[in-house]
PDB file of C-alpha atoms and ligand atoms in Angstrom:
ATOM      1  CA  MET A1426     -23.205   0.533   5.830  1.00  0.00           C
ATOM      2  CA  ILE A1427     -20.602   0.261   3.104  1.00  0.00           C
ATOM      3  CA  LEU A1428     -18.387  -2.786   2.715  1.00  0.00           C
ATOM      4  CA  VAL A1429     -15.336  -2.175   0.548  1.00  0.00           C
ATOM      5  CA  PHE A1430     -13.477  -5.272  -0.559  1.00  0.00           C
ATOM      6  CA  ASN A1431      -9.892  -4.458  -1.489  1.00  0.00           C
ATOM      7  CA  TRP A1432      -8.345  -7.288  -3.477  1.00  0.00           C
ATOM      8  CA  LYS A1433      -4.878  -5.718  -3.437  1.00  0.00           C
ATOM      9  CA  MET A1434      -2.607  -7.551  -5.956  1.00  0.00           C
ATOM     10  CA  ASN A1435      -4.926 -10.589  -6.162  1.00  0.00           C
ATOM     11  CA  PRO A1436      -6.156 -12.885  -7.632  1.00  0.00           C
ATOM     12  CA  GLU A1437      -3.597 -14.008 -10.200  1.00  0.00           C
ATOM     13  CA  LYS A1438      -6.117 -14.479 -13.017  1.00  0.00           C
ATOM     14  CA  LEU A1439      -9.149 -12.570 -14.204  1.00  0.00           C
ATOM     15  CA  SER A1440     -11.084 -15.847 -14.309  1.00  0.00           C
ATOM     16  CA  ASP A1441     -10.423 -16.334 -10.575  1.00  0.00           C
ATOM     17  CA  ALA A1442     -11.801 -12.866  -9.931  1.00  0.00           C
ATOM     18  CA  GLU A1443     -14.897 -13.720 -11.967  1.00  0.00           C
ATOM     19  CA  ALA A1444     -15.315 -16.959 -10.032  1.00  0.00           C
ATOM     20  CA  ILE A1445     -15.500 -15.026  -6.750  1.00  0.00           C
ATOM     21  CA  LEU A1446     -18.084 -12.593  -8.109  1.00  0.00           C
ATOM     22  CA  ASP A1447     -20.087 -15.383  -9.783  1.00  0.00           C
ATOM     23  CA  PHE A1448     -20.216 -17.228  -6.472  1.00  0.00           C
ATOM     24  CA  LEU A1449     -21.553 -14.152  -4.733  1.00  0.00           C
ATOM     25  CA  ARG A1450     -24.048 -13.442  -7.441  1.00  0.00           C
ATOM     26  CA  PHE A1451     -25.497 -16.899  -7.637  1.00  0.00           C
ATOM     27  CA  ALA A1452     -25.069 -18.087  -4.058  1.00  0.00           C
ATOM     28  CA  GLN A1453     -26.931 -15.112  -2.766  1.00  0.00           C
ATOM     29  CA  ASP A1454     -29.878 -14.588  -4.981  1.00  0.00           C
ATOM     30  CA  LYS A1455     -31.047 -11.904  -2.596  1.00  0.00           C
ATOM     31  CA  LEU A1456     -27.736 -10.072  -2.808  1.00  0.00           C
ATOM     32  CA  LYS A1457     -28.872  -7.485  -5.273  1.00  0.00           C
ATOM     33  CA  LYS A1458     -32.029  -6.796  -3.304  1.00  0.00           C
ATOM     34  CA  THR A1459     -30.188  -6.591   0.020  1.00  0.00           C
ATOM     35  CA  CYS A1460     -27.355  -4.541  -1.273  1.00  0.00           C
ATOM     36  CA  THR A1461     -28.753  -2.127  -3.739  1.00  0.00           C
ATOM     37  CA  GLU A1462     -32.483  -1.838  -3.348  1.00  0.00           C
ATOM     38  CA  THR A1463     -32.703  -1.411   0.391  1.00  0.00           C
ATOM     39  CA  GLN A1464     -29.396   0.415   0.570  1.00  0.00           C
ATOM     40  CA  SER A1465     -28.818  -1.245   3.939  1.00  0.00           C
ATOM     41  CA  VAL A1466     -25.464  -2.602   2.771  1.00  0.00           C
ATOM     42  CA  GLU A1467     -23.528  -1.298  -0.196  1.00  0.00           C
ATOM     43  CA  VAL A1468     -20.858  -3.553  -1.666  1.00  0.00           C
ATOM     44  CA  TRP A1469     -17.885  -1.986  -3.365  1.00  0.00           C
ATOM     45  CA  PHE A1470     -15.033  -3.922  -4.957  1.00  0.00           C
ATOM     46  CA  ALA A1471     -11.541  -2.613  -5.664  1.00  0.00           C
ATOM     47  CA  PRO A1472      -9.965  -5.164  -8.018  1.00  0.00           C
ATOM     48  CA  PRO A1473      -6.469  -4.718  -9.409  1.00  0.00           C
ATOM     49  CA  ASN A1474      -6.758  -1.852 -11.880  1.00  0.00           C
ATOM     50  CA  LEU A1475      -6.050  -4.252 -14.765  1.00  0.00           C
ATOM     51  CA  TYR A1476      -9.265  -6.230 -14.101  1.00  0.00           C
ATOM     52  CA  PHE A1477     -11.399  -3.182 -13.519  1.00  0.00           C
ATOM     53  CA  GLU A1478     -12.995  -2.786 -16.933  1.00  0.00           C
ATOM     54  CA  PRO A1479     -14.055  -6.396 -17.650  1.00  0.00           C
ATOM     55  CA  LEU A1480     -15.399  -6.852 -14.139  1.00  0.00           C
ATOM     56  CA  ARG A1481     -17.287  -3.596 -14.150  1.00  0.00           C
ATOM     57  CA  LYS A1482     -18.889  -4.446 -17.469  1.00  0.00           C
ATOM     58  CA  LYS A1483     -20.020  -7.857 -16.270  1.00  0.00           C
ATOM     59  CA  TYR A1484     -21.057  -7.161 -12.656  1.00  0.00           C
ATOM     60  CA  ASN A1485     -21.916  -3.485 -12.674  1.00  0.00           C
ATOM     61  CA  GLU A1486     -25.497  -4.310 -11.805  1.00  0.00           C
ATOM     62  CA  PHE A1487     -24.515  -5.983  -8.552  1.00  0.00           C
ATOM     63  CA  PHE A1488     -21.551  -4.100  -7.163  1.00  0.00           C
ATOM     64  CA  ASP A1489     -19.755  -0.752  -7.332  1.00  0.00           C
ATOM     65  CA  PHE A1490     -16.255  -0.930  -8.740  1.00  0.00           C
ATOM     66  CA  GLY A1491     -13.321   1.330  -8.032  1.00  0.00           C
ATOM     67  CA  LEU A1492      -9.576   1.531  -8.430  1.00  0.00           C
ATOM     68  CA  GLN A1493      -6.784   0.898  -5.960  1.00  0.00           C
ATOM     69  CA  ASN A1494      -4.833   4.000  -6.880  1.00  0.00           C
ATOM     70  CA  THR A1495      -4.777   6.939  -9.266  1.00  0.00           C
ATOM     71  CA  PHE A1496      -2.180   9.603  -9.974  1.00  0.00           C
ATOM     72  CA  TYR A1497      -2.310  13.310  -9.110  1.00  0.00           C
ATOM     73  CA  GLU A1498      -2.048  14.655 -12.673  1.00  0.00           C
ATOM     74  CA  GLN A1499      -4.945  14.420 -15.129  1.00  0.00           C
ATOM     75  CA  SER A1500      -2.789  13.906 -18.230  1.00  0.00           C
ATOM     76  CA  GLY A1501       0.769  13.946 -19.443  1.00  0.00           C
ATOM     77  CA  ALA A1502       3.922  11.882 -19.726  1.00  0.00           C
ATOM     78  CA  PHE A1503       3.744   9.710 -16.595  1.00  0.00           C
ATOM     79  CA  THR A1504       4.595   6.154 -17.589  1.00  0.00           C
ATOM     80  CA  GLY A1505       2.635   3.540 -15.706  1.00  0.00           C
ATOM     81  CA  GLU A1506       0.232   5.940 -14.027  1.00  0.00           C
ATOM     82  CA  ILE A1507      -3.558   6.221 -14.360  1.00  0.00           C
ATOM     83  CA  SER A1508      -5.160   9.639 -14.109  1.00  0.00           C
ATOM     84  CA  PRO A1509      -8.312  10.283 -12.074  1.00  0.00           C
ATOM     85  CA  LYS A1510      -9.966  11.520 -15.259  1.00  0.00           C
ATOM     86  CA  MET A1511      -9.219   8.205 -17.000  1.00  0.00           C
ATOM     87  CA  ALA A1512     -10.569   6.307 -13.998  1.00  0.00           C
ATOM     88  CA  LYS A1513     -13.746   8.365 -14.068  1.00  0.00           C
ATOM     89  CA  ASN A1514     -14.152   8.072 -17.852  1.00  0.00           C
ATOM     90  CA  ILE A1515     -13.929   4.293 -17.732  1.00  0.00           C
ATOM     91  CA  GLY A1516     -16.698   4.120 -15.132  1.00  0.00           C
ATOM     92  CA  GLY A1517     -14.729   4.122 -11.888  1.00  0.00           C
ATOM     93  CA  GLU A1518     -16.977   4.956  -8.973  1.00  0.00           C
ATOM     94  CA  PHE A1519     -14.279   5.361  -6.352  1.00  0.00           C
ATOM     95  CA  VAL A1520     -10.566   5.144  -5.653  1.00  0.00           C
ATOM     96  CA  ILE A1521      -8.601   4.005  -2.617  1.00  0.00           C
ATOM     97  CA  LEU A1522      -5.788   6.438  -1.858  1.00  0.00           C
ATOM     98  CA  GLY A1523      -2.943   6.406   0.621  1.00  0.00           C
ATOM     99  CA  HIS A1524      -3.158   2.746   1.545  1.00  0.00           C
ATOM    100  CA  SER A1525      -0.455   1.835   4.060  1.00  0.00           C
ATOM    101  CA  GLU A1526       0.958  -0.743   1.651  1.00  0.00           C
ATOM    102  CA  ARG A1527       1.565   2.031  -0.883  1.00  0.00           C
ATOM    103  CA  LYS A1528       3.109   4.241   1.778  1.00  0.00           C
ATOM    104  CA  LYS A1529       5.527   1.398   2.548  1.00  0.00           C
ATOM    105  CA  LEU A1530       6.560   1.592  -1.113  1.00  0.00           C
ATOM    106  CA  GLY A1531       7.431   5.247  -0.674  1.00  0.00           C
ATOM    107  CA  GLU A1532       4.263   7.235  -1.308  1.00  0.00           C
ATOM    108  CA  SER A1533       4.394  10.432   0.729  1.00  0.00           C
ATOM    109  CA  LEU A1534       1.534  12.109   2.579  1.00  0.00           C
ATOM    110  CA  GLU A1535       2.030  15.183   0.390  1.00  0.00           C
ATOM    111  CA  ASP A1536       1.636  13.139  -2.805  1.00  0.00           C
ATOM    112  CA  ILE A1537      -1.443  11.425  -1.405  1.00  0.00           C
ATOM    113  CA  ASN A1538      -2.948  14.830  -0.646  1.00  0.00           C
ATOM    114  CA  LYS A1539      -2.405  15.866  -4.275  1.00  0.00           C
ATOM    115  CA  LYS A1540      -4.037  12.624  -5.412  1.00  0.00           C
ATOM    116  CA  VAL A1541      -7.046  13.236  -3.179  1.00  0.00           C
ATOM    117  CA  LEU A1542      -7.553  16.716  -4.625  1.00  0.00           C
ATOM    118  CA  ALA A1543      -7.175  15.476  -8.208  1.00  0.00           C
ATOM    119  CA  SER A1544      -9.641  12.619  -7.734  1.00  0.00           C
ATOM    120  CA  LEU A1545     -12.236  14.755  -5.967  1.00  0.00           C
ATOM    121  CA  GLU A1546     -11.911  17.274  -8.788  1.00  0.00           C
ATOM    122  CA  VAL A1547     -13.246  14.768 -11.331  1.00  0.00           C
ATOM    123  CA  GLY A1548     -16.013  13.498  -9.064  1.00  0.00           C
ATOM    124  CA  LEU A1549     -14.563  10.172  -7.973  1.00  0.00           C
ATOM    125  CA  ARG A1550     -15.455   9.022  -4.480  1.00  0.00           C
ATOM    126  CA  VAL A1551     -12.227   8.892  -2.527  1.00  0.00           C
ATOM    127  CA  ILE A1552     -11.432   6.458   0.266  1.00  0.00           C
ATOM    128  CA  LEU A1553      -8.516   8.087   2.023  1.00  0.00           C
ATOM    129  CA  CYS A1554      -6.553   5.752   4.287  1.00  0.00           C
ATOM    130  CA  PHE A1555      -4.691   6.824   7.382  1.00  0.00           C
ATOM    131  CA  GLY A1556      -3.473   5.223  10.598  1.00  0.00           C
ATOM    132  CA  GLU A1557      -0.482   4.744  12.792  1.00  0.00           C
ATOM    133  CA  ASN A1558       2.262   2.428  11.544  1.00  0.00           C
ATOM    134  CA  VAL A1559       3.202   0.886  14.845  1.00  0.00           C
ATOM    135  CA  LYS A1560       1.202   0.081  17.911  1.00  0.00           C
ATOM    136  CA  LEU A1561       1.251   3.178  20.065  1.00  0.00           C
ATOM    137  CA  LYS A1562       0.539   2.816  23.739  1.00  0.00           C
ATOM    138  CA  SER A1563      -1.218   5.973  24.756  1.00  0.00           C
ATOM    139  CA  ARG A1564      -4.346   7.504  23.318  1.00  0.00           C
ATOM    140  CA  GLU A1565      -2.583  10.880  23.245  1.00  0.00           C
ATOM    141  CA  ASN A1566       0.184   9.474  21.041  1.00  0.00           C
ATOM    142  CA  ILE A1567      -2.284   7.880  18.648  1.00  0.00           C
ATOM    143  CA  ILE A1568      -4.265  11.091  18.334  1.00  0.00           C
ATOM    144  CA  PHE A1569      -1.132  13.188  17.927  1.00  0.00           C
ATOM    145  CA  GLU A1570       0.049  10.908  15.102  1.00  0.00           C
ATOM    146  CA  ILE A1571      -3.338  10.827  13.369  1.00  0.00           C
ATOM    147  CA  LYS A1572      -3.806  14.571  13.653  1.00  0.00           C
ATOM    148  CA  SER A1573      -0.416  15.196  12.025  1.00  0.00           C
ATOM    149  CA  GLN A1574      -1.207  12.768   9.205  1.00  0.00           C
ATOM    150  CA  LEU A1575      -4.651  14.228   8.534  1.00  0.00           C
ATOM    151  CA  LYS A1576      -3.315  17.766   8.577  1.00  0.00           C
ATOM    152  CA  ILE A1577      -1.219  16.964   5.502  1.00  0.00           C
ATOM    153  CA  LEU A1578      -3.631  14.520   3.856  1.00  0.00           C
ATOM    154  CA  LEU A1579      -6.563  16.933   4.052  1.00  0.00           C
ATOM    155  CA  GLN A1580      -4.753  20.120   3.105  1.00  0.00           C
ATOM    156  CA  ASP A1581      -6.986  22.272   0.851  1.00  0.00           C
ATOM    157  CA  VAL A1582      -9.740  19.643   0.912  1.00  0.00           C
ATOM    158  CA  PRO A1583     -13.080  21.414   1.417  1.00  0.00           C
ATOM    159  CA  ILE A1584     -14.644  20.306   4.700  1.00  0.00           C
ATOM    160  CA  ASN A1585     -17.948  19.763   2.933  1.00  0.00           C
ATOM    161  CA  SER A1586     -16.541  17.370   0.270  1.00  0.00           C
ATOM    162  CA  GLU A1587     -19.352  14.902  -0.214  1.00  0.00           C
ATOM    163  CA  ASN A1588     -17.295  12.301  -2.006  1.00  0.00           C
ATOM    164  CA  LEU A1589     -14.658  11.852   0.662  1.00  0.00           C
ATOM    165  CA  TYR A1590     -14.568   8.842   2.962  1.00  0.00           C
ATOM    166  CA  LEU A1591     -11.807   8.301   5.485  1.00  0.00           C
ATOM    167  CA  ALA A1592     -10.525   4.830   6.320  1.00  0.00           C
ATOM    168  CA  TYR A1593      -8.791   4.271   9.631  1.00  0.00           C
ATOM    169  CA  GLU A1594      -6.426   1.388   9.091  1.00  0.00           C
ATOM    170  CA  PRO A1595      -3.691   1.052  11.706  1.00  0.00           C
ATOM    171  CA  ALA A1596      -0.892  -0.479   9.602  1.00  0.00           C
ATOM    172  CA  TRP A1597      -0.027  -2.966  12.348  1.00  0.00           C
ATOM    173  CA  ALA A1598      -3.553  -4.404  12.227  1.00  0.00           C
ATOM    174  CA  ILE A1599      -3.557  -5.071   8.471  1.00  0.00           C
ATOM    175  CA  SER A1600      -3.437  -8.726   7.479  1.00  0.00           C
ATOM    176  CA  SER A1601      -1.907  -9.397  10.861  1.00  0.00           C
ATOM    177  CA  GLN A1602      -4.682 -11.335  12.559  1.00  0.00           C
ATOM    178  CA  GLU A1603      -3.777  -9.169  15.535  1.00  0.00           C
ATOM    179  CA  ILE A1604      -6.866  -8.139  17.340  1.00  0.00           C
ATOM    180  CA  GLY A1605      -7.427  -4.543  16.325  1.00  0.00           C
ATOM    181  CA  PRO A1606      -8.249  -1.859  18.825  1.00  0.00           C
ATOM    182  CA  SER A1607     -11.933  -2.651  18.458  1.00  0.00           C
ATOM    183  CA  SER A1608     -12.015  -5.323  21.102  1.00  0.00           C
ATOM    184  CA  THR A1609     -11.042  -2.756  23.676  1.00  0.00           C
ATOM    185  CA  GLU A1610     -12.478   0.671  24.275  1.00  0.00           C
ATOM    186  CA  GLU A1611      -9.663   2.136  22.177  1.00  0.00           C
ATOM    187  CA  LEU A1612     -11.424   2.298  18.840  1.00  0.00           C
ATOM    188  CA  LYS A1613     -14.556   3.702  20.437  1.00  0.00           C
ATOM    189  CA  THR A1614     -12.516   6.392  22.179  1.00  0.00           C
ATOM    190  CA  PHE A1615     -10.706   7.148  18.957  1.00  0.00           C
ATOM    191  CA  LEU A1616     -14.006   7.485  17.105  1.00  0.00           C
ATOM    192  CA  ASP A1617     -15.404   9.814  19.768  1.00  0.00           C
ATOM    193  CA  TRP A1618     -12.395  12.049  19.199  1.00  0.00           C
ATOM    194  CA  TYR A1619     -12.730  11.703  15.414  1.00  0.00           C
ATOM    195  CA  TRP A1620     -16.378  12.767  15.304  1.00  0.00           C
ATOM    196  CA  GLN A1621     -15.652  15.779  17.471  1.00  0.00           C
ATOM    197  CA  ASN A1622     -13.139  16.966  14.891  1.00  0.00           C
ATOM    198  CA  TYR A1623     -14.190  15.677  11.456  1.00  0.00           C
ATOM    199  CA  LYS A1624     -17.418  15.108   9.554  1.00  0.00           C
ATOM    200  CA  PHE A1625     -16.384  12.732   6.754  1.00  0.00           C
ATOM    201  CA  PRO A1626     -17.844   9.218   6.882  1.00  0.00           C
ATOM    202  CA  ILE A1627     -15.306   6.819   8.324  1.00  0.00           C
ATOM    203  CA  PHE A1628     -14.510   3.154   7.669  1.00  0.00           C
ATOM    204  CA  TYR A1629     -12.354   0.794   9.690  1.00  0.00           C
ATOM    205  CA  GLY A1630      -9.919  -1.725   8.244  1.00  0.00           C
ATOM    206  CA  GLY A1631      -7.448  -4.220   9.630  1.00  0.00           C
ATOM    207  CA  SER A1632      -8.049  -7.991   9.687  1.00  0.00           C
ATOM    208  CA  VAL A1633     -11.832  -7.551   9.633  1.00  0.00           C
ATOM    209  CA  ASP A1634     -13.612 -10.820   8.880  1.00  0.00           C
ATOM    210  CA  SER A1635     -16.744 -12.776   9.745  1.00  0.00           C
ATOM    211  CA  SER A1636     -15.345 -13.759  13.141  1.00  0.00           C
ATOM    212  CA  ASN A1637     -14.920 -10.215  14.405  1.00  0.00           C
ATOM    213  CA  ILE A1638     -17.063  -7.813  12.344  1.00  0.00           C
ATOM    214  CA  GLU A1639     -19.912  -8.093  14.821  1.00  0.00           C
ATOM    215  CA  ASN A1640     -17.719  -6.445  17.516  1.00  0.00           C
ATOM    216  CA  TYR A1641     -17.487  -3.339  15.376  1.00  0.00           C
ATOM    217  CA  LEU A1642     -21.114  -2.967  14.416  1.00  0.00           C
ATOM    218  CA  THR A1643     -22.095  -1.005  17.490  1.00  0.00           C
ATOM    219  CA  LEU A1644     -19.391   1.602  16.858  1.00  0.00           C
ATOM    220  CA  LYS A1645     -19.904   4.863  15.005  1.00  0.00           C
ATOM    221  CA  LEU A1646     -18.510   3.576  11.715  1.00  0.00           C
ATOM    222  CA  ASN A1647     -19.934   3.976   8.221  1.00  0.00           C
ATOM    223  CA  GLY A1648     -18.325   0.857   6.844  1.00  0.00           C
ATOM    224  CA  PHE A1649     -15.289  -1.391   6.556  1.00  0.00           C
ATOM    225  CA  LEU A1650     -12.309  -1.837   4.289  1.00  0.00           C
ATOM    226  CA  ILE A1651     -11.647  -5.544   4.011  1.00  0.00           C
ATOM    227  CA  GLY A1652      -8.557  -7.204   2.509  1.00  0.00           C
ATOM    228  CA  SER A1653      -7.709 -10.883   3.082  1.00  0.00           C
ATOM    229  CA  ALA A1654     -11.295 -11.982   3.707  1.00  0.00           C
ATOM    230  CA  SER A1655     -12.376 -10.515   0.384  1.00  0.00           C
ATOM    231  CA  LEU A1656     -10.781 -13.321  -1.596  1.00  0.00           C
ATOM    232  CA  LYS A1657     -12.918 -15.984   0.062  1.00  0.00           C
ATOM    233  CA  PRO A1658     -16.458 -15.952  -1.342  1.00  0.00           C
ATOM    234  CA  GLU A1659     -17.977 -17.935   1.554  1.00  0.00           C
ATOM    235  CA  GLU A1660     -16.395 -15.487   3.945  1.00  0.00           C
ATOM    236  CA  ILE A1661     -17.809 -12.510   2.042  1.00  0.00           C
ATOM    237  CA  THR A1662     -21.261 -14.063   2.168  1.00  0.00           C
ATOM    238  CA  LYS A1663     -20.975 -14.493   5.941  1.00  0.00           C
ATOM    239  CA  ILE A1664     -19.798 -10.898   6.340  1.00  0.00           C
ATOM    240  CA  LEU A1665     -22.699  -9.627   4.241  1.00  0.00           C
ATOM    241  CA  ASN A1666     -25.186 -11.607   6.255  1.00  0.00           C
ATOM    242  CA  ILE A1667     -23.845 -10.323   9.564  1.00  0.00           C
ATOM    243  CA  ALA A1668     -23.613  -6.747   8.361  1.00  0.00           C
ATOM    244  CA  SER A1669     -27.116  -6.666   6.906  1.00  0.00           C
ATOM    245  CA  LYS A1670     -28.855  -7.952  10.043  1.00  0.00           C
TER     246      LYS A1670
HETATM  247  P1  LIG B3196      -6.811  -7.082   5.800  1.00  0.00           P
HETATM  248  O1  LIG B3196      -8.299  -7.208   5.924  1.00  0.00           O
HETATM  249  O2  LIG B3196      -6.156  -8.213   5.099  1.00  0.00           O
HETATM  250  O3  LIG B3196      -6.186  -6.778   7.134  1.00  0.00           O
HETATM  251  O4  LIG B3196      -6.541  -5.811   4.898  1.00  0.00           O
HETATM  252  C1  LIG B3196      -7.113  -4.626   5.248  1.00  0.00           C
HETATM  253  C2  LIG B3196      -6.812  -3.675   4.174  1.00  0.00           C
HETATM  254  O5  LIG B3196      -5.678  -3.299   3.966  1.00  0.00           O
HETATM  255  C3  LIG B3196      -7.916  -3.219   3.348  1.00  0.00           C
HETATM  256  O6  LIG B3196      -7.529  -2.177   2.527  1.00  0.00           O
END
C-alpha cells in the first residue's frame, strides 16, 4: 500500500512543512519501522518543488520525496520549467503528472503524455492522474471518457513500464468533501473494468481522509493520492494507522 501525500501549493513556509514532517517523525516512533522495514505502507510526499531539496535532505530516511510536475524536454531554453533529468539528478523518486488542477490551468493530454515519456525515460516513477471532470451518470459514459483520456495519456508508453502508477482522481471529488464513488459499487465496478484492461498499479484520490479511507481498503487499489488531509499531521497519523492495520 502506497500513500502519496500531495501538498499542492502548500504550506506557505518551509518551516511549516518541516513542522509537519517533524510531528510525524517524532509522534510515531514506529513510523520508520512500519513504513519502510515491513513495506506494508510506503509514504511518499510531494512537496512544492521549491521545498523538495531541503526536505529530502532532512527526511530522506523516513519518506520518499517526489515532485508535483516536470517538463517534457530534458534541457533547453524553457523558463520556469524543471526537466525530468534535473528532478532525477537532485534525488527525486517520483513525479505527479497530469493532475486535474494542472489541466484546469491548460495542460493538454498530449503534453502530459510527452511528460510521462520523458520522466519514464530518466527512471522517475510516474504517478499519472486521470479522471472525469464532471459527475457522469452512467458507467458507460465514465468508461468511455476514461478510455479516451488513457488512449492519449498512454500513447507510446510500453505496457510493461515498471515505474508507472495510475491515479484515478475524478476532478469533481477533489477537495470537495463530496462522497466519492467508493461508497457505492461504482468504484469497484470501475476497478473491475480497469484491471481487465490495464496492468499498472492504480491509486485513488479525491477527498480521502481518516473518516473514509477504511471504505476503500477492500477495493483493488494499490494506494491513495491524498491532498487536503496531508497538511494535518494528526490526520496523517490516523490515516497511517488505519492503512497499516
Ligand atoms: P484532496 O484529498 O484534497 O481531495 O486532493 C486530492 C488530490 O488532488 C491529490 O492529488
